[in-house]
Amino acid sequence: MKVLVVGGGGREHTLVWKLKQSSHVDKIYCAPGNGGIAQDAECVPLAAEDLHGLADFAQEKRIDLTVVGPEAPLTAGIVDIFKSRGLKVFGPDAKAACLEGSKVFAKEKMTRYGVPTAAYRVFYDAAAALEFVRELNGPCVVKADGLAAGKGVIIAKNRAEAEQAVRLIMEERAFGDAGKAVVVEQLLKGEEVSVLAFTDGKTIKTLAASQDHKRVFDGDEGPNTGGMGAYSPAPVYTSELHEKTVKDILEPVIYGLADDGIKYKGVIYAGLMVTSEGPYVLEFNCRFGDPETQVVVPRLKSDLLEVMNAVIEERLDEVELEWDPRAAVCVVAASGGYPGAYEKGKVITGLDELPPDILVFHAGTALSNGKLVTSGGRVLGITGFGATIEDAVKRVYSGVERIHFEGIHYRRDIAHRALKRGMLND
Ligand code: AMP
Ligand code: GLY
């Protein structure tokens, strides 16, 4: 089979790496890919947002399956376009992808289906939103309704910050039309966990749980990023919590959407806050997480292509997901200055000195005159394994330390919550 993966980050590199291992796959293309993906797939210079260009390419090359990585093409309807042209594609259609594309839509559905999520109000008017946060007069979370590359959520510690957030999103339109509406919600306290599941709209099969690290510096300090590292499994996610997540969150959403005429097919990502009252949904994403994919997918022993086909053909009930019992930890190596301004084009060295059990997934790399150079904020995701999370942490850092490029920075405390939990349980 010929497969096309859409996207060009660490998540897509991991999907390419995994799909390449399938005995059904003869050839993989990736659009647009990156410098590292080019070692595993043929990169095609088409942007992930060029929906018709991608469909033309898939038709021309007789692609058997297209796998869509990022949310932007999914919410823009890439699946609808591919399907209308008779092309096989993995991911939710535009209607189902609204679960990520519109926070108002997601909150309204969760309320309708009785899914635990923070109490909230929706505003389409800045003056009304400002009046509300003034009355609230305390901490809250202000969220732009639409896609904002992970930056549209502002945790306001007090009234002044909440007012500033409303102004930034609704008046200054810092995230463009994503700020036509805002959700103002209650600030939840607890530990976060990412739970992904495959679903064909009828059957739900969860993936191993993981935890992301969004802040740029150690100790969860500094601004939010796309994700500085991840680990799986997540000890906070107990079997009791898992049962609750499936019964109180995933099933009501997938079956509720189906009753509302929306068949969700693909992977659903539930970002949860584990509170003293159980799991609450912070957000849904309509795609694999990044960098969660870099720890979850390498732990999947089953053939990913077979799973994806089963989702598309609505026979997910026939598939069993098998997991590697080892723990996986991913550390993201970022460019100096990220998530602010950073320089590109720095030569990357040390990758050929890594032992084979350490995986390197490229996010922002390019080939320049035959040399691998940095081309993005998050440059590499380095994944290591171990019998325990502690072992995997030691292993992965022994690899990360050998990698160099000017300005490289990475967190040295990935998985710190799991390690602390382990110490308490000893
Ligand atoms: P989202 O893009 O909705 O996942 O939000 C980004 C991040 O903001 C989440 O991963 C949480 O760390 C935080 N967050 C979002 N909503 C809330 C909430 N209601 N309470 C506390 N933190 C939140
Ligand atoms: N790691 C967060 C996300 O993929 O949205």
mmCIF file of C-alpha atoms in Angstrom, residues 53-377:
data_model
loop_
_atom_site.group_PDB
_atom_site.id
_atom_site.type_symbol
_atom_site.label_atom_id
_atom_site.label_comp_id
_atom_site.label_asym_id
_atom_site.label_seq_id
_atom_site.Cartn_x
_atom_site.Cartn_y
_atom_site.Cartn_z
ATOM 1 C CA GLY A 53 -3.391 20.112 -3.704
ATOM 2 C CA LEU A 54 -3.091 17.154 -1.331
ATOM 3 C CA ALA A 55 -6.181 15.489 -2.790
ATOM 4 C CA ASP A 56 -4.814 15.983 -6.321
ATOM 5 C CA PHE A 57 -1.525 14.414 -5.222
ATOM 6 C CA ALA A 58 -3.296 11.453 -3.573
ATOM 7 C CA GLN A 59 -5.295 10.860 -6.735
ATOM 8 C CA GLU A 60 -2.316 11.198 -9.042
ATOM 9 C CA LYS A 61 -0.121 8.828 -6.990
ATOM 10 C CA ARG A 62 -2.990 6.430 -6.243
ATOM 11 C CA ILE A 63 -2.466 6.730 -2.504
ATOM 12 C CA ASP A 64 -4.277 3.945 -0.625
ATOM 13 C CA LEU A 65 -4.474 5.723 2.720
ATOM 14 C CA THR A 66 -3.922 9.303 3.858
ATOM 15 C CA VAL A 67 -3.300 9.972 7.559
ATOM 16 C CA VAL A 68 -3.824 13.552 8.710
ATOM 17 C CA GLY A 69 -1.645 14.752 11.604
ATOM 18 C CA PRO A 70 -2.536 18.385 12.477
ATOM 19 C CA GLU A 71 -5.859 19.917 13.445
ATOM 20 C CA ALA A 72 -5.956 22.757 10.897
ATOM 21 C CA PRO A 73 -6.614 20.596 7.809
ATOM 22 C CA LEU A 74 -9.063 18.433 9.782
ATOM 23 C CA THR A 75 -11.188 21.367 10.933
ATOM 24 C CA ALA A 76 -10.953 22.844 7.421
ATOM 25 C CA GLY A 77 -12.550 19.679 6.018
ATOM 26 C CA ILE A 78 -9.721 17.678 4.426
ATOM 27 C CA VAL A 79 -11.539 14.436 5.253
ATOM 28 C CA ASP A 80 -14.738 15.634 3.573
ATOM 29 C CA ILE A 81 -12.791 16.604 0.432
ATOM 30 C CA PHE A 82 -10.883 13.313 0.260
ATOM 31 C CA LYS A 83 -14.048 11.281 0.816
ATOM 32 C CA SER A 84 -15.943 13.175 -1.872
ATOM 33 C CA ARG A 85 -13.160 12.195 -4.272
ATOM 34 C CA GLY A 86 -13.300 8.544 -3.213
ATOM 35 C CA LEU A 87 -9.973 8.707 -1.350
ATOM 36 C CA LYS A 88 -9.403 6.752 1.855
ATOM 37 C CA VAL A 89 -8.435 9.014 4.734
ATOM 38 C CA PHE A 90 -7.916 8.671 8.496
ATOM 39 C CA GLY A 91 -9.335 11.433 10.683
ATOM 40 C CA PRO A 92 -12.644 13.016 11.676
ATOM 41 C CA ASP A 93 -14.652 15.059 9.169
ATOM 42 C CA ALA A 94 -15.111 18.813 9.609
ATOM 43 C CA LYS A 95 -18.274 18.493 11.692
ATOM 44 C CA ALA A 96 -16.711 16.040 14.134
ATOM 45 C CA ALA A 97 -13.466 18.051 14.233
ATOM 46 C CA CYS A 98 -15.475 21.000 15.665
ATOM 47 C CA LEU A 99 -14.844 19.318 18.984
ATOM 48 C CA GLU A 100 -11.400 20.914 18.720
ATOM 49 C CA GLY A 101 -12.163 23.700 16.230
ATOM 50 C CA SER A 102 -14.719 25.419 18.441
ATOM 51 C CA LYS A 103 -14.463 25.481 22.218
ATOM 52 C CA VAL A 104 -18.047 26.771 22.355
ATOM 53 C CA PHE A 105 -19.226 23.722 20.391
ATOM 54 C CA ALA A 106 -17.228 21.378 22.645
ATOM 55 C CA LYS A 107 -18.546 22.963 25.858
ATOM 56 C CA GLU A 108 -22.136 22.916 24.622
ATOM 57 C CA LYS A 109 -21.899 19.252 23.645
ATOM 58 C CA MET A 110 -20.291 18.322 26.971
ATOM 59 C CA THR A 111 -23.060 20.091 28.871
ATOM 60 C CA ARG A 112 -25.719 18.377 26.758
ATOM 61 C CA TYR A 113 -24.201 14.928 27.327
ATOM 62 C CA GLY A 114 -23.514 15.501 31.039
ATOM 63 C CA VAL A 115 -19.718 15.242 30.678
ATOM 64 C CA PRO A 116 -17.713 16.719 33.590
ATOM 65 C CA THR A 117 -16.018 19.958 32.547
ATOM 66 C CA ALA A 118 -15.356 23.338 34.204
ATOM 67 C CA ALA A 119 -18.405 25.620 34.709
ATOM 68 C CA TYR A 120 -18.396 28.246 31.953
ATOM 69 C CA ARG A 121 -20.062 31.109 30.124
ATOM 70 C CA VAL A 122 -19.836 31.969 26.434
ATOM 71 C CA PHE A 123 -19.566 35.555 25.157
ATOM 72 C CA TYR A 124 -19.782 36.949 21.642
ATOM 73 C CA ASP A 125 -19.401 40.514 22.865
ATOM 74 C CA ALA A 126 -16.326 41.982 24.582
ATOM 75 C CA ALA A 127 -18.299 44.366 26.815
ATOM 76 C CA ALA A 128 -20.422 41.545 28.227
ATOM 77 C CA ALA A 129 -17.347 39.347 28.761
ATOM 78 C CA LEU A 130 -15.566 42.198 30.560
ATOM 79 C CA GLU A 131 -18.559 42.817 32.785
ATOM 80 C CA PHE A 132 -18.665 39.132 33.679
ATOM 81 C CA VAL A 133 -14.980 38.820 34.609
ATOM 82 C CA ARG A 134 -15.267 42.013 36.686
ATOM 83 C CA GLU A 135 -18.170 40.538 38.608
ATOM 84 C CA LEU A 136 -16.305 37.247 38.979
ATOM 85 C CA ASN A 137 -13.460 39.281 40.487
ATOM 86 C CA GLY A 138 -11.065 36.344 40.811
ATOM 87 C CA PRO A 139 -9.119 33.702 38.911
ATOM 88 C CA CYS A 140 -10.607 32.156 35.762
ATOM 89 C CA VAL A 141 -9.584 30.783 32.378
ATOM 90 C CA VAL A 142 -10.299 32.767 29.217
ATOM 91 C CA LYS A 143 -10.324 30.792 25.964
ATOM 92 C CA ALA A 144 -10.618 31.936 22.371
ATOM 93 C CA ASP A 145 -13.316 29.880 20.665
ATOM 94 C CA GLY A 146 -11.362 28.891 17.562
ATOM 95 C CA LEU A 147 -7.962 27.412 16.738
ATOM 96 C CA ALA A 148 -5.041 29.495 17.985
ATOM 97 C CA ALA A 149 -2.071 27.122 17.675
ATOM 98 C CA GLY A 150 -2.362 26.222 21.351
ATOM 99 C CA LYS A 151 -2.015 29.867 22.450
ATOM 100 C CA GLY A 152 -5.662 30.843 22.806
ATOM 101 C CA VAL A 153 -6.044 29.735 26.426
ATOM 102 C CA ILE A 154 -5.161 32.274 29.101
ATOM 103 C CA ILE A 155 -5.054 31.382 32.773
ATOM 104 C CA ALA A 156 -5.989 34.595 34.583
ATOM 105 C CA LYS A 157 -4.883 34.753 38.205
ATOM 106 C CA ASN A 158 -7.080 37.748 39.010
ATOM 107 C CA ARG A 159 -9.606 40.218 37.646
ATOM 108 C CA ALA A 160 -6.992 42.420 35.941
ATOM 109 C CA GLU A 161 -5.471 39.489 34.054
ATOM 110 C CA ALA A 162 -8.915 38.260 33.050
ATOM 111 C CA GLU A 163 -9.826 41.690 31.646
ATOM 112 C CA GLN A 164 -6.530 41.804 29.785
ATOM 113 C CA ALA A 165 -7.184 38.346 28.331
ATOM 114 C CA VAL A 166 -10.650 39.300 27.086
ATOM 115 C CA ARG A 167 -9.237 42.460 25.482
ATOM 116 C CA LEU A 168 -6.386 40.561 23.845
ATOM 117 C CA ILE A 169 -8.664 37.895 22.387
ATOM 118 C CA MET A 170 -11.821 39.865 21.541
ATOM 119 C CA GLU A 171 -10.736 43.461 20.979
ATOM 120 C CA GLU A 172 -7.166 43.163 19.727
ATOM 121 C CA ARG A 173 -8.023 39.917 17.954
ATOM 122 C CA ALA A 174 -4.585 38.497 18.776
ATOM 123 C CA PHE A 175 -5.752 35.156 17.350
ATOM 124 C CA GLY A 176 -7.826 36.591 14.509
ATOM 125 C CA ASP A 177 -11.334 35.255 14.016
ATOM 126 C CA ALA A 178 -10.701 32.572 16.650
ATOM 127 C CA GLY A 179 -11.518 35.429 19.059
ATOM 128 C CA LYS A 180 -15.032 36.193 17.776
ATOM 129 C CA ALA A 181 -16.274 34.347 20.835
ATOM 130 C CA VAL A 182 -14.703 33.494 24.183
ATOM 131 C CA VAL A 183 -15.358 30.885 26.813
ATOM 132 C CA VAL A 184 -14.726 32.071 30.370
ATOM 133 C CA GLU A 185 -14.435 29.121 32.701
ATOM 134 C CA GLN A 186 -13.686 28.075 36.226
ATOM 135 C CA LEU A 187 -10.035 27.379 37.027
ATOM 136 C CA LEU A 188 -9.619 23.700 37.856
ATOM 137 C CA LYS A 189 -6.937 22.325 40.134
ATOM 138 C CA GLY A 190 -5.273 18.951 39.831
ATOM 139 C CA GLU A 191 -2.899 16.975 37.666
ATOM 140 C CA GLU A 192 -3.308 16.793 33.901
ATOM 141 C CA VAL A 193 -3.348 13.656 31.797
ATOM 142 C CA SER A 194 -3.811 13.058 28.075
ATOM 143 C CA VAL A 195 -6.064 10.189 27.087
ATOM 144 C CA LEU A 196 -6.281 9.330 23.410
ATOM 145 C CA ALA A 197 -8.662 6.837 21.875
ATOM 146 C CA PHE A 198 -9.343 5.375 18.467
ATOM 147 C CA THR A 199 -12.989 5.341 17.545
ATOM 148 C CA ASP A 200 -15.074 4.461 14.517
ATOM 149 C CA GLY A 201 -18.130 6.126 16.026
ATOM 150 C CA LYS A 202 -19.321 2.838 17.522
ATOM 151 C CA THR A 203 -16.368 1.274 19.312
ATOM 152 C CA ILE A 204 -13.850 3.152 21.456
ATOM 153 C CA LYS A 205 -10.363 1.774 22.123
ATOM 154 C CA THR A 206 -8.184 3.888 24.367
ATOM 155 C CA LEU A 207 -4.448 4.273 23.908
ATOM 156 C CA ALA A 208 -1.953 4.216 26.762
ATOM 157 C CA ALA A 209 -2.255 7.390 28.848
ATOM 158 C CA SER A 210 0.463 10.022 28.850
ATOM 159 C CA GLN A 211 1.410 13.347 30.361
ATOM 160 C CA ASP A 212 2.654 16.393 28.515
ATOM 161 C CA HIS A 213 4.836 19.264 29.854
ATOM 162 C CA LYS A 214 3.564 22.525 28.406
ATOM 163 C CA ARG A 215 5.743 25.103 30.197
ATOM 164 C CA VAL A 216 9.146 25.893 28.754
ATOM 165 C CA PHE A 217 11.280 25.714 31.921
ATOM 166 C CA ASP A 218 11.936 23.160 34.656
ATOM 167 C CA GLY A 219 9.468 23.110 37.522
ATOM 168 C CA ASP A 220 6.670 24.083 35.107
ATOM 169 C CA GLU A 221 7.845 27.688 34.951
ATOM 170 C CA GLY A 222 7.759 30.145 32.078
ATOM 171 C CA PRO A 223 5.402 30.495 29.127
ATOM 172 C CA ASN A 224 3.418 27.688 27.508
ATOM 173 C CA THR A 225 4.886 25.873 24.529
ATOM 174 C CA GLY A 226 3.637 23.258 22.102
ATOM 175 C CA GLY A 227 5.003 20.692 24.585
ATOM 176 C CA MET A 228 8.534 20.191 25.959
ATOM 177 C CA GLY A 229 8.278 16.499 26.703
ATOM 178 C CA ALA A 230 5.988 13.640 27.624
ATOM 179 C CA TYR A 231 5.916 10.261 29.264
ATOM 180 C CA SER A 232 3.734 7.185 29.199
ATOM 181 C CA PRO A 233 2.221 5.447 31.105
ATOM 182 C CA ALA A 234 0.956 8.153 33.467
ATOM 183 C CA PRO A 235 0.798 6.790 37.026
ATOM 184 C CA VAL A 236 -1.895 9.372 37.930
ATOM 185 C CA TYR A 237 -4.205 7.532 35.519
ATOM 186 C CA THR A 238 -5.348 4.614 37.669
ATOM 187 C CA SER A 239 -7.677 1.860 36.471
ATOM 188 C CA GLU A 240 -10.496 3.473 38.425
ATOM 189 C CA LEU A 241 -9.874 6.763 36.660
ATOM 190 C CA HIS A 242 -9.731 4.931 33.354
ATOM 191 C CA GLU A 243 -13.159 3.387 33.901
ATOM 192 C CA LYS A 244 -14.608 6.790 34.774
ATOM 193 C CA THR A 245 -12.988 8.403 31.744
ATOM 194 C CA VAL A 246 -14.475 5.842 29.383
ATOM 195 C CA LYS A 247 -17.926 5.740 31.003
ATOM 196 C CA ASP A 248 -18.385 9.405 31.931
ATOM 197 C CA ILE A 249 -16.451 11.113 29.134
ATOM 198 C CA LEU A 250 -15.548 9.163 25.999
ATOM 199 C CA GLU A 251 -18.719 7.098 25.612
ATOM 200 C CA PRO A 252 -21.171 9.948 26.255
ATOM 201 C CA VAL A 253 -19.323 12.179 23.771
ATOM 202 C CA ILE A 254 -18.889 9.667 20.950
ATOM 203 C CA TYR A 255 -22.374 8.171 21.313
ATOM 204 C CA GLY A 256 -23.951 11.579 21.948
ATOM 205 C CA LEU A 257 -22.403 12.974 18.774
ATOM 206 C CA ALA A 258 -23.610 9.902 16.875
ATOM 207 C CA ASP A 259 -27.160 10.550 18.151
ATOM 208 C CA ASP A 260 -26.780 14.130 16.959
ATOM 209 C CA GLY A 261 -25.882 12.852 13.481
ATOM 210 C CA ILE A 262 -22.115 13.334 13.817
ATOM 211 C CA LYS A 263 -20.088 10.178 13.366
ATOM 212 C CA TYR A 264 -16.650 10.709 14.914
ATOM 213 C CA LYS A 265 -14.037 8.532 13.192
ATOM 214 C CA GLY A 266 -10.342 8.828 13.899
ATOM 215 C CA VAL A 267 -8.459 9.527 17.061
ATOM 216 C CA ILE A 268 -9.918 11.654 19.854
ATOM 217 C CA TYR A 269 -7.678 13.311 22.423
ATOM 218 C CA ALA A 270 -9.170 14.155 25.801
ATOM 219 C CA GLY A 271 -7.081 16.575 27.847
ATOM 220 C CA LEU A 272 -8.177 15.862 31.412
ATOM 221 C CA MET A 273 -7.672 17.478 34.788
ATOM 222 C CA VAL A 274 -7.686 14.859 37.517
ATOM 223 C CA THR A 275 -9.465 16.664 40.360
ATOM 224 C CA SER A 276 -10.491 15.474 43.809
ATOM 225 C CA GLU A 277 -13.932 14.901 42.256
ATOM 226 C CA GLY A 278 -12.676 12.802 39.345
ATOM 227 C CA PRO A 279 -11.630 13.576 35.760
ATOM 228 C CA TYR A 280 -12.776 16.851 34.160
ATOM 229 C CA VAL A 281 -12.315 17.653 30.475
ATOM 230 C CA LEU A 282 -10.071 20.643 29.773
ATOM 231 C CA GLU A 283 -10.199 20.223 26.023
ATOM 232 C CA PHE A 284 -10.729 17.825 23.197
ATOM 233 C CA ASN A 285 -8.404 17.551 20.234
ATOM 234 C CA CYS A 286 -9.390 15.824 17.016
ATOM 235 C CA ARG A 287 -5.937 14.330 16.388
ATOM 236 C CA PHE A 288 -2.935 12.696 18.038
ATOM 237 C CA GLY A 289 -1.091 14.820 20.605
ATOM 238 C CA ASP A 290 2.344 16.270 20.063
ATOM 239 C CA PRO A 291 4.609 15.233 21.862
ATOM 240 C CA GLU A 292 2.318 12.554 23.392
ATOM 241 C CA THR A 293 2.473 10.582 20.126
ATOM 242 C CA GLN A 294 6.247 10.316 20.522
ATOM 243 C CA VAL A 295 5.770 8.215 23.675
ATOM 244 C CA VAL A 296 2.421 6.518 23.073
ATOM 245 C CA VAL A 297 2.791 5.264 19.491
ATOM 246 C CA PRO A 298 6.216 3.622 20.036
ATOM 247 C CA ARG A 299 4.597 1.659 22.889
ATOM 248 C CA LEU A 300 1.866 0.359 20.567
ATOM 249 C CA LYS A 301 2.807 -3.134 19.422
ATOM 250 C CA SER A 302 -0.160 -3.575 17.071
ATOM 251 C CA ASP A 303 0.053 -2.681 13.381
ATOM 252 C CA LEU A 304 -1.059 0.963 13.198
ATOM 253 C CA LEU A 305 -2.128 0.666 9.586
ATOM 254 C CA GLU A 306 -4.471 -2.199 10.449
ATOM 255 C CA VAL A 307 -5.953 -0.181 13.308
ATOM 256 C CA MET A 308 -6.489 2.844 11.089
ATOM 257 C CA ASN A 309 -8.114 0.744 8.382
ATOM 258 C CA ALA A 310 -10.416 -0.806 10.970
ATOM 259 C CA VAL A 311 -11.465 2.691 12.099
ATOM 260 C CA ILE A 312 -12.227 3.764 8.545
ATOM 261 C CA GLU A 313 -14.095 0.540 7.766
ATOM 262 C CA GLU A 314 -16.001 0.743 11.072
ATOM 263 C CA ARG A 315 -14.819 -2.578 12.411
ATOM 264 C CA LEU A 316 -12.679 -1.367 15.292
ATOM 265 C CA ASP A 317 -14.408 -3.973 17.495
ATOM 266 C CA GLU A 318 -12.314 -6.615 15.679
ATOM 267 C CA VAL A 319 -9.002 -5.034 16.704
ATOM 268 C CA GLU A 320 -7.016 -5.530 19.907
ATOM 269 C CA LEU A 321 -4.440 -2.934 20.854
ATOM 270 C CA GLU A 322 -1.301 -4.489 22.307
ATOM 271 C CA TRP A 323 1.127 -2.450 24.401
ATOM 272 C CA ASP A 324 4.794 -2.626 25.204
ATOM 273 C CA PRO A 325 4.917 -2.727 29.022
ATOM 274 C CA ARG A 326 8.034 -0.552 29.098
ATOM 275 C CA ALA A 327 7.762 3.115 29.996
ATOM 276 C CA ALA A 328 8.637 5.747 27.395
ATOM 277 C CA VAL A 329 9.907 9.277 28.023
ATOM 278 C CA CYS A 330 10.325 11.957 25.355
ATOM 279 C CA VAL A 331 12.439 15.090 25.821
ATOM 280 C CA VAL A 332 12.013 17.920 23.332
ATOM 281 C CA ALA A 333 15.150 19.779 22.290
ATOM 282 C CA ALA A 334 14.177 23.334 21.348
ATOM 283 C CA SER A 335 15.852 26.321 19.712
ATOM 284 C CA GLY A 336 17.264 29.032 21.988
ATOM 285 C CA GLY A 337 14.537 31.628 22.626
ATOM 286 C CA TYR A 338 11.577 29.326 21.931
ATOM 287 C CA PRO A 339 8.613 29.836 22.454
ATOM 288 C CA GLY A 340 9.634 33.427 21.676
ATOM 289 C CA ALA A 341 11.783 34.448 18.713
ATOM 290 C CA TYR A 342 14.593 32.069 17.772
ATOM 291 C CA GLU A 343 17.209 31.643 15.069
ATOM 292 C CA LYS A 344 17.129 28.885 12.482
ATOM 293 C CA GLY A 345 19.802 27.123 10.453
ATOM 294 C CA LYS A 346 21.950 25.826 13.346
ATOM 295 C CA VAL A 347 23.835 22.632 12.477
ATOM 296 C CA ILE A 348 22.695 19.599 14.492
ATOM 297 C CA THR A 349 25.327 17.069 15.563
ATOM 298 C CA GLY A 350 25.525 13.953 17.698
ATOM 299 C CA LEU A 351 22.559 12.056 16.289
ATOM 300 C CA ASP A 352 24.737 9.312 14.813
ATOM 301 C CA GLU A 353 26.305 8.673 18.222
ATOM 302 C CA LEU A 354 23.040 7.599 19.820
ATOM 303 C CA PRO A 355 22.434 3.971 20.778
ATOM 304 C CA PRO A 356 19.757 2.291 18.630
ATOM 305 C CA ASP A 357 17.219 1.993 21.438
ATOM 306 C CA ILE A 358 16.907 5.779 21.579
ATOM 307 C CA LEU A 359 14.518 7.162 18.997
ATOM 308 C CA VAL A 360 14.813 10.618 17.502
ATOM 309 C CA PHE A 361 11.700 12.193 16.027
ATOM 310 C CA HIS A 362 12.306 15.363 14.078
ATOM 311 C CA ALA A 363 10.023 18.372 14.473
ATOM 312 C CA GLY A 364 11.826 21.474 13.178
ATOM 313 C CA THR A 365 14.714 20.280 11.048
ATOM 314 C CA ALA A 366 15.729 20.762 7.432
ATOM 315 C CA LEU A 367 18.497 19.593 5.151
ATOM 316 C CA SER A 368 20.770 22.380 3.963
ATOM 317 C CA ASN A 369 23.719 21.553 1.687
ATOM 318 C CA GLY A 370 23.578 17.982 2.922
ATOM 319 C CA LYS A 371 23.663 19.052 6.589
ATOM 320 C CA LEU A 372 20.865 18.673 9.097
ATOM 321 C CA VAL A 373 19.946 22.098 10.512
ATOM 322 C CA THR A 374 17.314 23.556 12.827
ATOM 323 C CA SER A 375 14.246 25.056 11.165
ATOM 324 C CA GLY A 376 11.701 25.433 13.947
ATOM 325 C CA GLY A 377 11.144 26.154 17.632
#
